[in-house]
mmCIF file of C-alpha atoms in Angstrom:
data_model
loop_
_atom_site.group_PDB
_atom_site.id
_atom_site.type_symbol
_atom_site.label_atom_id
_atom_site.label_comp_id
_atom_site.label_asym_id
_atom_site.label_seq_id
_atom_site.Cartn_x
_atom_site.Cartn_y
_atom_site.Cartn_z
ATOM 1 C CA MET K 1 31.056 -28.559 -57.774
ATOM 2 C CA LYS K 2 28.373 -30.358 -56.104
ATOM 3 C CA ASN K 3 29.918 -29.769 -52.854
ATOM 4 C CA LEU K 4 30.109 -25.593 -53.834
ATOM 5 C CA ILE K 5 25.918 -25.933 -54.790
ATOM 6 C CA ILE K 6 25.666 -27.519 -51.196
ATOM 7 C CA GLY K 7 27.907 -25.177 -49.269
ATOM 8 C CA LEU K 8 26.260 -22.381 -51.144
ATOM 9 C CA LEU K 9 22.394 -23.628 -50.450
ATOM 10 C CA SER K 10 23.484 -24.248 -46.582
ATOM 11 C CA ILE K 11 24.857 -20.697 -46.228
ATOM 12 C CA GLY K 12 21.592 -19.203 -47.867
ATOM 13 C CA THR K 13 19.672 -21.308 -45.493
ATOM 14 C CA VAL K 14 21.873 -19.778 -42.499
ATOM 15 C CA MET K 15 21.227 -16.374 -43.282
ATOM 16 C CA SER K 16 17.513 -16.618 -43.748
ATOM 17 C CA ILE K 17 17.223 -18.360 -39.955
ATOM 18 C CA ASN K 18 19.026 -15.374 -38.651
ATOM 19 C CA ALA K 19 17.148 -12.918 -40.983
ATOM 20 C CA GLN K 20 14.089 -13.460 -38.743
ATOM 21 C CA THR K 21 15.356 -11.856 -34.848
ATOM 22 C CA GLU K 22 16.875 -8.954 -34.459
ATOM 23 C CA ILE K 23 18.896 -9.733 -31.341
ATOM 24 C CA MET K 24 21.289 -6.849 -29.563
ATOM 25 C CA LYS K 25 23.263 -7.269 -26.614
ATOM 26 C CA THR K 26 25.373 -4.942 -24.400
ATOM 27 C CA SER K 27 27.332 -5.829 -21.385
ATOM 28 C CA GLU K 28 28.366 -3.408 -18.818
ATOM 29 C CA VAL K 29 30.831 -4.133 -16.166
ATOM 30 C CA LYS K 30 31.419 -1.996 -12.917
ATOM 31 C CA LYS K 31 34.198 -2.644 -10.428
ATOM 32 C CA THR K 32 34.495 -1.346 -7.123
ATOM 33 C CA GLN K 33 37.346 -1.665 -4.508
ATOM 34 C CA LYS K 34 36.691 -3.151 -0.885
ATOM 35 C CA VAL K 35 39.401 -4.239 1.587
ATOM 36 C CA THR K 36 38.650 -7.064 4.356
ATOM 37 C CA ASN K 37 38.504 -6.963 8.228
ATOM 38 C CA GLN K 38 42.539 -8.260 8.061
ATOM 39 C CA GLY K 39 43.381 -5.277 5.625
ATOM 40 C CA VAL K 40 43.205 -7.584 2.187
ATOM 41 C CA SER K 41 41.854 -5.210 -0.959
ATOM 42 C CA TYR K 42 39.918 -6.785 -3.515
ATOM 43 C CA ASN K 43 37.663 -5.772 -6.333
ATOM 44 C CA THR K 44 34.029 -6.539 -6.369
ATOM 45 C CA LYS K 45 32.005 -6.598 -9.890
ATOM 46 C CA VAL K 46 28.754 -6.415 -11.022
ATOM 47 C CA LYS K 47 28.134 -7.372 -14.944
ATOM 48 C CA VAL K 48 24.848 -6.427 -16.454
ATOM 49 C CA ILE K 49 24.104 -8.052 -20.068
ATOM 50 C CA THR K 50 20.912 -6.662 -21.576
ATOM 51 C CA LYS K 51 19.965 -8.742 -24.268
ATOM 52 C CA LYS K 52 16.903 -7.194 -26.517
ATOM 53 C CA THR K 53 15.216 -9.362 -28.964
ATOM 54 C CA LYS K 54 12.959 -8.402 -31.794
ATOM 55 C CA GLU K 55 11.276 -10.563 -34.293
ATOM 56 C CA LYS K 56 10.902 -9.535 -38.207
ATOM 57 C CA LYS K 57 7.315 -10.391 -39.344
ATOM 58 C CA LEU K 58 6.140 -9.563 -42.783
ATOM 59 C CA ASP K 59 3.065 -7.926 -43.426
ATOM 60 C CA PRO K 60 0.388 -10.487 -44.510
ATOM 61 C CA ASN K 61 -1.747 -8.422 -46.684
ATOM 62 C CA GLN K 62 1.487 -8.274 -48.927
ATOM 63 C CA LYS K 63 2.436 -11.806 -48.906
ATOM 64 C CA HIS K 64 2.255 -12.347 -52.517
ATOM 65 C CA LEU K 65 4.516 -9.216 -53.296
ATOM 66 C CA LEU K 66 8.324 -9.421 -53.827
ATOM 67 C CA ASN K 67 8.871 -7.019 -51.401
ATOM 68 C CA GLN K 68 7.211 -6.682 -48.644
ATOM 69 C CA ASN K 69 6.855 -4.332 -45.600
ATOM 70 C CA LEU K 70 7.681 -5.024 -42.092
ATOM 71 C CA VAL K 71 5.176 -5.271 -39.318
ATOM 72 C CA GLY K 72 6.225 -3.651 -36.059
ATOM 73 C CA THR K 73 6.724 -6.275 -33.429
ATOM 74 C CA PRO K 74 7.388 -5.686 -29.652
ATOM 75 C CA VAL K 75 10.960 -5.864 -28.421
ATOM 76 C CA THR K 76 11.735 -8.480 -25.952
ATOM 77 C CA VAL K 77 14.241 -6.995 -22.866
ATOM 78 C CA GLU K 78 16.339 -9.454 -20.798
ATOM 79 C CA LYS K 79 18.663 -8.547 -18.493
ATOM 80 C CA THR K 80 21.215 -10.958 -16.546
ATOM 81 C CA ILE K 81 22.746 -9.491 -13.427
ATOM 82 C CA MET K 82 25.911 -11.323 -12.387
ATOM 83 C CA ILE K 83 27.515 -10.157 -8.951
ATOM 84 C CA ASP K 84 31.203 -11.065 -7.714
ATOM 85 C CA ASN K 85 31.328 -9.801 -4.160
ATOM 86 C CA ASP K 86 34.428 -11.687 -2.700
ATOM 87 C CA LEU K 87 38.053 -12.611 -3.214
ATOM 88 C CA ASP K 88 37.866 -15.682 -6.068
ATOM 89 C CA PRO K 89 37.048 -14.219 -9.496
ATOM 90 C CA LEU K 90 34.018 -16.155 -10.522
ATOM 91 C CA TYR K 91 30.475 -14.529 -9.652
ATOM 92 C CA ASP K 92 28.488 -15.436 -7.018
ATOM 93 C CA THR K 93 24.996 -14.884 -7.638
ATOM 94 C CA LYS K 94 23.137 -14.280 -11.040
ATOM 95 C CA THR K 95 19.560 -12.839 -11.350
ATOM 96 C CA LYS K 96 18.036 -12.815 -15.019
ATOM 97 C CA VAL K 97 15.137 -10.126 -15.243
ATOM 98 C CA LYS K 98 12.862 -10.100 -17.807
ATOM 99 C CA TYR K 99 10.139 -7.288 -18.243
ATOM 100 C CA PHE K 100 6.047 -7.361 -18.879
ATOM 101 C CA LYS K 101 3.211 -5.219 -19.484
ATOM 102 C CA TYR K 102 -0.113 -6.055 -17.801
ATOM 103 C CA LYS K 103 -2.986 -3.402 -17.499
ATOM 104 C CA GLY K 104 -0.274 -1.031 -18.484
ATOM 105 C CA VAL K 105 1.603 -1.555 -15.439
ATOM 106 C CA LYS K 106 5.262 -2.547 -16.005
ATOM 107 C CA TYR K 107 5.961 -5.801 -14.509
ATOM 108 C CA ASP K 108 9.922 -7.452 -13.556
ATOM 109 C CA PHE K 109 9.879 -11.229 -13.573
ATOM 110 C CA LEU K 110 13.288 -11.644 -11.675
ATOM 111 C CA PHE K 111 14.364 -15.237 -11.932
ATOM 112 C CA ASN K 112 17.411 -16.646 -9.794
ATOM 113 C CA GLU K 113 18.208 -20.434 -9.375
ATOM 114 C CA GLU K 114 15.241 -21.549 -7.310
ATOM 115 C CA ASN K 115 12.110 -19.450 -7.994
ATOM 116 C CA VAL K 116 10.772 -16.117 -9.921
ATOM 117 C CA LEU K 117 9.753 -13.166 -7.956
ATOM 118 C CA ILE K 118 6.897 -11.031 -9.949
ATOM 119 C CA THR K 119 7.401 -7.339 -9.183
ATOM 120 C CA TYR K 120 6.025 -3.974 -9.849
ATOM 121 C CA THR K 121 6.966 -0.246 -8.855
ATOM 122 C CA LEU K 122 4.156 1.911 -7.401
ATOM 123 C CA ASN K 123 5.180 5.460 -5.709
ATOM 124 C CA ASP K 124 8.694 4.446 -6.127
ATOM 125 C CA LYS K 125 8.267 1.613 -3.859
ATOM 126 C CA THR K 126 9.100 -2.033 -4.945
ATOM 127 C CA ILE K 127 6.181 -4.160 -4.630
ATOM 128 C CA THR K 128 6.458 -8.724 -4.868
ATOM 129 C CA SER K 129 3.039 -9.338 -6.531
ATOM 130 C CA ALA K 130 3.591 -13.429 -6.766
ATOM 131 C CA ARG K 131 6.176 -15.699 -6.601
ATOM 132 C CA MET K 132 6.590 -18.458 -8.827
ATOM 133 C CA VAL K 133 8.401 -22.074 -8.839
ATOM 134 C CA LYS K 134 9.028 -23.873 -12.131
ATOM 135 C CA SER K 135 7.538 -27.552 -12.377
ATOM 136 C CA VAL K 136 9.095 -30.378 -12.709
ATOM 137 C CA ASN K 137 8.606 -31.155 -16.282
ATOM 138 C CA ASN K 138 9.621 -27.469 -17.107
ATOM 139 C CA ASN K 139 6.448 -26.583 -19.133
ATOM 140 C CA PHE K 140 4.862 -24.566 -16.132
ATOM 141 C CA TYR K 141 4.995 -22.529 -13.165
ATOM 142 C CA PHE K 142 3.210 -23.071 -9.661
ATOM 143 C CA VAL K 143 2.163 -19.045 -9.062
ATOM 144 C CA GLU K 144 1.508 -18.274 -5.546
ATOM 145 C CA GLY K 145 0.805 -14.536 -4.234
ATOM 146 C CA LYS K 146 -1.808 -11.846 -2.966
ATOM 147 C CA ASP K 147 -2.843 -10.767 -6.708
ATOM 148 C CA PHE K 148 -2.825 -14.486 -8.019
ATOM 149 C CA ASN K 149 -2.605 -17.925 -7.185
ATOM 150 C CA GLY K 150 -2.720 -20.519 -10.098
ATOM 151 C CA VAL K 151 -0.720 -21.964 -12.855
ATOM 152 C CA GLY K 152 1.324 -20.105 -15.347
ATOM 153 C CA TYR K 153 3.002 -20.708 -18.384
ATOM 154 C CA TYR K 154 4.493 -18.663 -21.484
ATOM 155 C CA ASN K 155 2.286 -18.739 -24.961
ATOM 156 C CA LYS K 156 3.515 -18.558 -28.283
ATOM 157 C CA GLU K 157 4.022 -15.092 -28.660
ATOM 158 C CA GLY K 158 6.078 -14.891 -25.482
ATOM 159 C CA ASP K 159 3.632 -13.696 -23.210
ATOM 160 C CA PHE K 160 3.212 -15.143 -19.609
ATOM 161 C CA VAL K 161 -0.087 -16.322 -19.088
ATOM 162 C CA ILE K 162 -1.672 -17.143 -15.417
ATOM 163 C CA GLU K 163 -4.572 -19.021 -15.225
ATOM 164 C CA TYR K 164 -6.061 -19.019 -11.470
ATOM 165 C CA ASN K 165 -9.612 -19.634 -9.820
ATOM 166 C CA ASN K 166 -11.309 -16.456 -8.908
ATOM 167 C CA ASN K 167 -12.304 -16.446 -5.480
ATOM 168 C CA ILE K 168 -15.407 -13.419 -5.733
ATOM 169 C CA SER K 169 -16.740 -15.130 -9.174
ATOM 170 C CA ASN K 170 -15.865 -18.989 -8.695
ATOM 171 C CA LYS K 171 -15.032 -18.903 -12.249
ATOM 172 C CA SER K 172 -11.507 -20.072 -13.843
ATOM 173 C CA GLU K 173 -9.716 -16.560 -15.266
ATOM 174 C CA GLN K 174 -6.632 -15.843 -17.196
ATOM 175 C CA VAL K 175 -4.811 -12.992 -17.012
ATOM 176 C CA VAL K 176 -1.818 -11.942 -19.474
ATOM 177 C CA PHE K 177 1.284 -10.474 -19.108
ATOM 178 C CA GLU K 178 2.334 -9.056 -22.470
ATOM 179 C CA THR K 179 5.984 -8.770 -23.763
ATOM 180 C CA HIS K 180 7.099 -5.372 -22.696
ATOM 181 C CA LYS K 181 7.396 -3.107 -25.796
ATOM 182 C CA MET K 182 10.187 -0.535 -25.975
#
C-alpha cells in the first residue's frame, strides 16, 4: 500500500512538471537524388526539426482562486536544420536557428559548432548584424559586429541581452532581443 501511494505521488509530480510547458515538435525531411562524377547515384536529404515551446503561466491576480485563467506567454521557436549531402547515411552539417525580435525587426540567431550569427532581412536581403562566440565557461557570449560589440547572455525570461559600450555617449548600454512571439 505504501509503494502504491508513493507511486501515485511521483506520477502526480511528473504530470505537474510537464503541465508547466507546452512543447510542439514537427519534423520534415526533403530528399533529392544526385549523381557523382563517376556516375554513382545517391540520395541527399535535408531534415528540419521545428520546436515550439510555450510556458504556461497563471494570472497572478487570481492566485487564491481554484480555477485560474492562463496568461499569454511568448512562444519560443527553434529550428534545427541537418544536411546530408554525400554517400554516407550520416548528416554532415547541423545548424540551429532561434528567432528573436528587437525594435520590431525579426532577428535569426544561427548556431553552428563554432559560433553564432545574428542576421535579419531587409528588402529581401539577409544582413549579418554580428557574430558571437561562446565563452569558455558557457555563461555568456562575446559579440562583435557592425551593430554591437560587447557581451551577450540569456536572461531569466529567455530573452537575449547584449551589453556594450556606446562609442558616441561613452556609456554602457544594453539591448534586449525578445523571444519571438508567434
